[in-house]
JSON list of C-alpha atoms in Angstrom, two decimals:
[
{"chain": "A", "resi": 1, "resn": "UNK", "atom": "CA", "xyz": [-136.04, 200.30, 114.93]},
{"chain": "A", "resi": 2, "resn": "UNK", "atom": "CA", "xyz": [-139.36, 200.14, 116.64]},
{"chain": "A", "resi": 3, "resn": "UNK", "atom": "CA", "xyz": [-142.36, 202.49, 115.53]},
{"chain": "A", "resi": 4, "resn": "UNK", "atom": "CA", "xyz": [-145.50, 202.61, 117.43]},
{"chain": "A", "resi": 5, "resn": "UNK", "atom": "CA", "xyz": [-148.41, 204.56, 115.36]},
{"chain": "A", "resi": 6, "resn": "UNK", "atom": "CA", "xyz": [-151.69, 205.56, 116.95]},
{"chain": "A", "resi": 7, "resn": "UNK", "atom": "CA", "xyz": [-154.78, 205.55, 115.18]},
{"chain": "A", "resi": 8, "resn": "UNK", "atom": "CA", "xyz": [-158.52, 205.86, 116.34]},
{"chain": "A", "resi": 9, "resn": "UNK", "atom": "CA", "xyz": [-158.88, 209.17, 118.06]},
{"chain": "A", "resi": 10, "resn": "UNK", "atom": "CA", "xyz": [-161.66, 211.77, 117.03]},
{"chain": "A", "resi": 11, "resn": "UNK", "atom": "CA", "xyz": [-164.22, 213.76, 118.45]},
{"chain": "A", "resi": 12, "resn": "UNK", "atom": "CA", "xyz": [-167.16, 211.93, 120.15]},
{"chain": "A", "resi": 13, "resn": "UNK", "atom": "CA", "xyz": [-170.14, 213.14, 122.43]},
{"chain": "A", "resi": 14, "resn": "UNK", "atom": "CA", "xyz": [-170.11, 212.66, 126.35]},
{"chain": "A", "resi": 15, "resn": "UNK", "atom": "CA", "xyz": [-170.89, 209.40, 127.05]},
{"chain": "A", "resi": 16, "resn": "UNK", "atom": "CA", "xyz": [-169.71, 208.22, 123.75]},
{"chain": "A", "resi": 17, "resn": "UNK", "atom": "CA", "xyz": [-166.87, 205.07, 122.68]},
{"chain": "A", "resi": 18, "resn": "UNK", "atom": "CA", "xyz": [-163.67, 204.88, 121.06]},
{"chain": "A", "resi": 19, "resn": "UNK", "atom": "CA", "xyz": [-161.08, 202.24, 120.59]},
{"chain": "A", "resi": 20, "resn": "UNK", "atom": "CA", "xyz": [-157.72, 203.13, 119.61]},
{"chain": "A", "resi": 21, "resn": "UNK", "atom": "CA", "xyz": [-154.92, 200.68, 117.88]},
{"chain": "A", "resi": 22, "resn": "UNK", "atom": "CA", "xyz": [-151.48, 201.37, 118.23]},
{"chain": "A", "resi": 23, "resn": "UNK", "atom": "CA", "xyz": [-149.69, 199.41, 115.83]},
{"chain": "A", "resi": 24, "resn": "UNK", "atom": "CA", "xyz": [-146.25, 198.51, 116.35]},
{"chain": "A", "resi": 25, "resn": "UNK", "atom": "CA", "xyz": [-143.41, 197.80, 113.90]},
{"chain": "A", "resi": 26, "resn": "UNK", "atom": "CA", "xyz": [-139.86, 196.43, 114.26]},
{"chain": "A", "resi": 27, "resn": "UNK", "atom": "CA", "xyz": [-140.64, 194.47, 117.55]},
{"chain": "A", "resi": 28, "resn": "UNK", "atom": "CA", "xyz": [-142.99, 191.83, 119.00]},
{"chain": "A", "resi": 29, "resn": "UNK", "atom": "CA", "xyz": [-145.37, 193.01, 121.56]},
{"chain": "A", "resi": 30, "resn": "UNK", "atom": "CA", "xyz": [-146.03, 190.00, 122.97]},
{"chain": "A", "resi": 31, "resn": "UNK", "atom": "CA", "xyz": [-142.48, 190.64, 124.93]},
{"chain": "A", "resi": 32, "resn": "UNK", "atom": "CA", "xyz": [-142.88, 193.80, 125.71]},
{"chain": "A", "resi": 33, "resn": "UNK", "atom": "CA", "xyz": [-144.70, 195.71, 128.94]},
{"chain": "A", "resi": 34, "resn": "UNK", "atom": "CA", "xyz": [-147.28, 197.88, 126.65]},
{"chain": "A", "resi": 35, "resn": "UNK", "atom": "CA", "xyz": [-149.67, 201.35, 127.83]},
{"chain": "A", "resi": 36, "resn": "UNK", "atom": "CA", "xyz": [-151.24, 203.91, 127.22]},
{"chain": "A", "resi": 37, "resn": "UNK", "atom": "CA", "xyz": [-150.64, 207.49, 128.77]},
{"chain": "A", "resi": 38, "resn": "UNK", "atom": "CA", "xyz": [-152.70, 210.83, 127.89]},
{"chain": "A", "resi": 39, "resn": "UNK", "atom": "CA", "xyz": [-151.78, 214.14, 128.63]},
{"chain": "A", "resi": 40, "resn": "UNK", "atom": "CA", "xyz": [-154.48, 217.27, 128.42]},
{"chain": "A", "resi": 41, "resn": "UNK", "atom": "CA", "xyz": [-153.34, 220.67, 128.01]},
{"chain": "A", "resi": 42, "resn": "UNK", "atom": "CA", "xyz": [-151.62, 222.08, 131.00]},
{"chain": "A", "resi": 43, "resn": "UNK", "atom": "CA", "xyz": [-151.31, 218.69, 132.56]},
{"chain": "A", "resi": 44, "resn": "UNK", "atom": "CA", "xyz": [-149.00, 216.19, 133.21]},
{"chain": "A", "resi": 45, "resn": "UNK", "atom": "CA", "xyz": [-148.73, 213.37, 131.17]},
{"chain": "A", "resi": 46, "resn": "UNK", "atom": "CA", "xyz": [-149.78, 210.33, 132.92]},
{"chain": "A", "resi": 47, "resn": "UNK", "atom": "CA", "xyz": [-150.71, 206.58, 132.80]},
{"chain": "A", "resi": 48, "resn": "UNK", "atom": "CA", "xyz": [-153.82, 205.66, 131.89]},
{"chain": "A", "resi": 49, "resn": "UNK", "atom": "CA", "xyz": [-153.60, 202.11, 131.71]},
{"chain": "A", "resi": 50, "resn": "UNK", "atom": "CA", "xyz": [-151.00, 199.50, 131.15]},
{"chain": "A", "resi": 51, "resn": "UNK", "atom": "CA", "xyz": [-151.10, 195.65, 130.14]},
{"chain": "A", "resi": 52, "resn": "UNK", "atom": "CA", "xyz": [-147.63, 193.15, 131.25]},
{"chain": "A", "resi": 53, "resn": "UNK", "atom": "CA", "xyz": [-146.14, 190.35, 128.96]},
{"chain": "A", "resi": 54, "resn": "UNK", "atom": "CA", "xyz": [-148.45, 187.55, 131.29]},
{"chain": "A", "resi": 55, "resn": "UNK", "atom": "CA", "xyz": [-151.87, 189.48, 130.42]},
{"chain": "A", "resi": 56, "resn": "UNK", "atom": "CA", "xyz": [-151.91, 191.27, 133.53]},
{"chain": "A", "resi": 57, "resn": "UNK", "atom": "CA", "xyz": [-153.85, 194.62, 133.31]},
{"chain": "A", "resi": 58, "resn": "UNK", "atom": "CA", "xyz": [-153.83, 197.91, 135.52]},
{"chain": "A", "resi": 59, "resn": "UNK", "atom": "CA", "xyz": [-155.56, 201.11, 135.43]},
{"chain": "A", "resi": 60, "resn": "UNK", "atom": "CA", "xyz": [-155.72, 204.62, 136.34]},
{"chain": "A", "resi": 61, "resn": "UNK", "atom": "CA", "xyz": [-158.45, 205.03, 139.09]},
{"chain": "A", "resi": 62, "resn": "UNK", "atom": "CA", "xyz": [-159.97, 207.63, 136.94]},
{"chain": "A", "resi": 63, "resn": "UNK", "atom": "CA", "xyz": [-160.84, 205.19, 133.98]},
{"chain": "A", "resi": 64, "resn": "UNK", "atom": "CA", "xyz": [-161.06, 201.69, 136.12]},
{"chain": "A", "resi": 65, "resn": "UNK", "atom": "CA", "xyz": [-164.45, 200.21, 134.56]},
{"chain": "A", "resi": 66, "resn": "UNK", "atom": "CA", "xyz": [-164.55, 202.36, 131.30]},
{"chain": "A", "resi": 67, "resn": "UNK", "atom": "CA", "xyz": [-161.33, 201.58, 129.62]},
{"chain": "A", "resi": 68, "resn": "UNK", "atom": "CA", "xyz": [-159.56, 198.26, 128.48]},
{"chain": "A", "resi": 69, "resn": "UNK", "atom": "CA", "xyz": [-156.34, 197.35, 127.48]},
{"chain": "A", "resi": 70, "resn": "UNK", "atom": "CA", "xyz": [-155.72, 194.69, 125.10]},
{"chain": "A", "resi": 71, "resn": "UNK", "atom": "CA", "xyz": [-153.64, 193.44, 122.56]},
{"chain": "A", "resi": 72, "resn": "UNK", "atom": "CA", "xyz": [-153.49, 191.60, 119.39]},
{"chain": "A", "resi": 73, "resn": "UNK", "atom": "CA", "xyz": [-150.15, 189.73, 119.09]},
{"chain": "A", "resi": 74, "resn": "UNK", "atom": "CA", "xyz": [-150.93, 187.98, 115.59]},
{"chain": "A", "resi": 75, "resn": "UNK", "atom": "CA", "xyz": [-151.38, 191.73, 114.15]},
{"chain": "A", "resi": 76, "resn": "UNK", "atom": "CA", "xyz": [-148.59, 193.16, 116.34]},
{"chain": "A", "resi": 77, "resn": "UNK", "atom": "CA", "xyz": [-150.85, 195.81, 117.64]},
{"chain": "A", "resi": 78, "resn": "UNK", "atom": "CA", "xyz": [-152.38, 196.99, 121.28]},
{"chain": "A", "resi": 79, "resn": "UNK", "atom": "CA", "xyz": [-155.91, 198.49, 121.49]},
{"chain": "A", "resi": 80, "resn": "UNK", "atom": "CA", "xyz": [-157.51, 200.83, 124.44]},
{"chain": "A", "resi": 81, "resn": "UNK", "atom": "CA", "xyz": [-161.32, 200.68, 124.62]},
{"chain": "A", "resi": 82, "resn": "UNK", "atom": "CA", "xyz": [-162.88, 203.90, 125.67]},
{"chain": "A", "resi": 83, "resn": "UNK", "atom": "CA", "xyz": [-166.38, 203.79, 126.75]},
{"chain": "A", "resi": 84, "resn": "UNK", "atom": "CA", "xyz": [-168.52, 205.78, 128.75]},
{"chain": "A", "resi": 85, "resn": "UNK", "atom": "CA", "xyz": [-166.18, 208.96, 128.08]},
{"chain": "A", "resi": 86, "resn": "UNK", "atom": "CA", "xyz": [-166.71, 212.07, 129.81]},
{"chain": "A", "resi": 87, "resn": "UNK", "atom": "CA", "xyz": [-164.78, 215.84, 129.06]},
{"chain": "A", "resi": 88, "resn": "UNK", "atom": "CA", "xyz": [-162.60, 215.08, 131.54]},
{"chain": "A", "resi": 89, "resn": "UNK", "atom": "CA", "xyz": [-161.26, 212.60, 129.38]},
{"chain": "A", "resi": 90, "resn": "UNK", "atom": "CA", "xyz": [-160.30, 214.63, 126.34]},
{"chain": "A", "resi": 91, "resn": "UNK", "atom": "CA", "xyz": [-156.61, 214.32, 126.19]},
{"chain": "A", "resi": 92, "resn": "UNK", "atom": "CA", "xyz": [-153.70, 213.58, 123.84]},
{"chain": "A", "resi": 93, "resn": "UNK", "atom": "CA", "xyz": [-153.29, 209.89, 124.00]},
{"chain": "A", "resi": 94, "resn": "UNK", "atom": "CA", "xyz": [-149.76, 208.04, 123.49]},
{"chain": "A", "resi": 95, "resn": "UNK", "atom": "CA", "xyz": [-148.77, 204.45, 123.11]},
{"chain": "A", "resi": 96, "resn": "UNK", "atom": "CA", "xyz": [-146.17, 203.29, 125.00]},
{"chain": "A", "resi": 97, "resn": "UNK", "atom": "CA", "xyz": [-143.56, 200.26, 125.36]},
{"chain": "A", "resi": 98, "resn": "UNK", "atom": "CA", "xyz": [-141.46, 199.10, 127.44]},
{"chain": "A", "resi": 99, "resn": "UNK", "atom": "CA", "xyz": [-138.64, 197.36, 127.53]},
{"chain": "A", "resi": 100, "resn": "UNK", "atom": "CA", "xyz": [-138.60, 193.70, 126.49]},
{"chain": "A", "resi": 101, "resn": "UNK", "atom": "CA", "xyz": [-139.18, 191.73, 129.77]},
{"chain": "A", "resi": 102, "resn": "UNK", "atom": "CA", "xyz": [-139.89, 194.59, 131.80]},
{"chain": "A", "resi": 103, "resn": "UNK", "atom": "CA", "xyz": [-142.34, 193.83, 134.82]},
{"chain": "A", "resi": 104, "resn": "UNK", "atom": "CA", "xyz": [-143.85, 197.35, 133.77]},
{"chain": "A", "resi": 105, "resn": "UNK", "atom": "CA", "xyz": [-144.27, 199.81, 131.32]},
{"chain": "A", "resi": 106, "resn": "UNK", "atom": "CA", "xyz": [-143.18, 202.46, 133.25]},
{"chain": "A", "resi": 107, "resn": "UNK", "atom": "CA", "xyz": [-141.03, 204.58, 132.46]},
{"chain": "A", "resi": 108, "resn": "UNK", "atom": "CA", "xyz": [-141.42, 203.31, 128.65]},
{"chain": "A", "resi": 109, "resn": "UNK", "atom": "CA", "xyz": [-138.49, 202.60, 126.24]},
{"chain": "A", "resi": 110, "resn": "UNK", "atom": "CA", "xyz": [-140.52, 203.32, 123.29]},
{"chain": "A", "resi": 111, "resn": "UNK", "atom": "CA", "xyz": [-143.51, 206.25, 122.75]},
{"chain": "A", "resi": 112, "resn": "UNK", "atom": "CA", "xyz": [-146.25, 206.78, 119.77]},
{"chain": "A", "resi": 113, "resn": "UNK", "atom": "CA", "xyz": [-146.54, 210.28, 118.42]},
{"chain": "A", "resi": 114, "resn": "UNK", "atom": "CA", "xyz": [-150.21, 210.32, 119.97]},
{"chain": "A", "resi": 115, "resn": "UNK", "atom": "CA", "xyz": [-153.83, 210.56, 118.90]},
{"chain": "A", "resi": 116, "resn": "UNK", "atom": "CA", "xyz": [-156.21, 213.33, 119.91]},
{"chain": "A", "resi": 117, "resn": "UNK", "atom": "CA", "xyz": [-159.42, 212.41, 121.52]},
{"chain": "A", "resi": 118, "resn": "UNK", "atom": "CA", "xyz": [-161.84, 215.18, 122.27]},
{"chain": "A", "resi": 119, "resn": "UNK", "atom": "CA", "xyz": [-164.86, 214.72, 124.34]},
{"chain": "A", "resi": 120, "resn": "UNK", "atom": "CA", "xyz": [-167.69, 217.06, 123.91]},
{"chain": "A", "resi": 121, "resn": "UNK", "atom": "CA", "xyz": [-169.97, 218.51, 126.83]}
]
């Protein structure tokens, strides 16, 4: 059984960081296509960022040079840095793996139960 917990979402001011951890349990990371997706209300969920089994990274032209996708694979666990965060960015945000081998994360095997992260004006 794989579990994928979110942690590391709040309130912060425009302009403001986060990082969020999504720590996973019951699988190994390292062979797995991971991401992040947010969805704000009213919206469609979407893909935010997402990071391949060879390190390769892609982004959502909205956050390209403010957020990074990394991983941990000694602690199991996948982090999104958040800087420079603006309103627009205030969103529910979900983990997300795929499946093992997969060339992308999209559309994942495996979801989070989300974090909020609320951007004040």
């Amino acid at each position: 059984q794989v579990q994928l917990v979110e942690s590391g979402g709040g309130l912060v001011q425009d302009g403001g960081s986060l990082r969020l951890s999504c720590a996973t349990s019951g699988s190994i990371i390292r062979f797995k296509p991971m991401g992040w997706y947010r969805q704000a209300p009213g919206k469609q969920r979407e893909l935010v960022a997402s990071l391949a089994t060879g390190g390769t990274t892609n982004y959502a032209d909205s956050v390209k040079g403010r957020f990074t996708i990394s991983r941990d694979n000694a602690k199991n666990t996948v982090y999104l840095q958040m800087n420079s965060l603006n309103p627009d960015d205030t969103a529910v945000y979900y983990c997300a793996a795929g499946r093992d081998y997969s060339s992308y994360v999209d559309p994942p095997r495996y979801w989070g139960q989300g974090t909020q992260v609320t951007v004040s004006s």
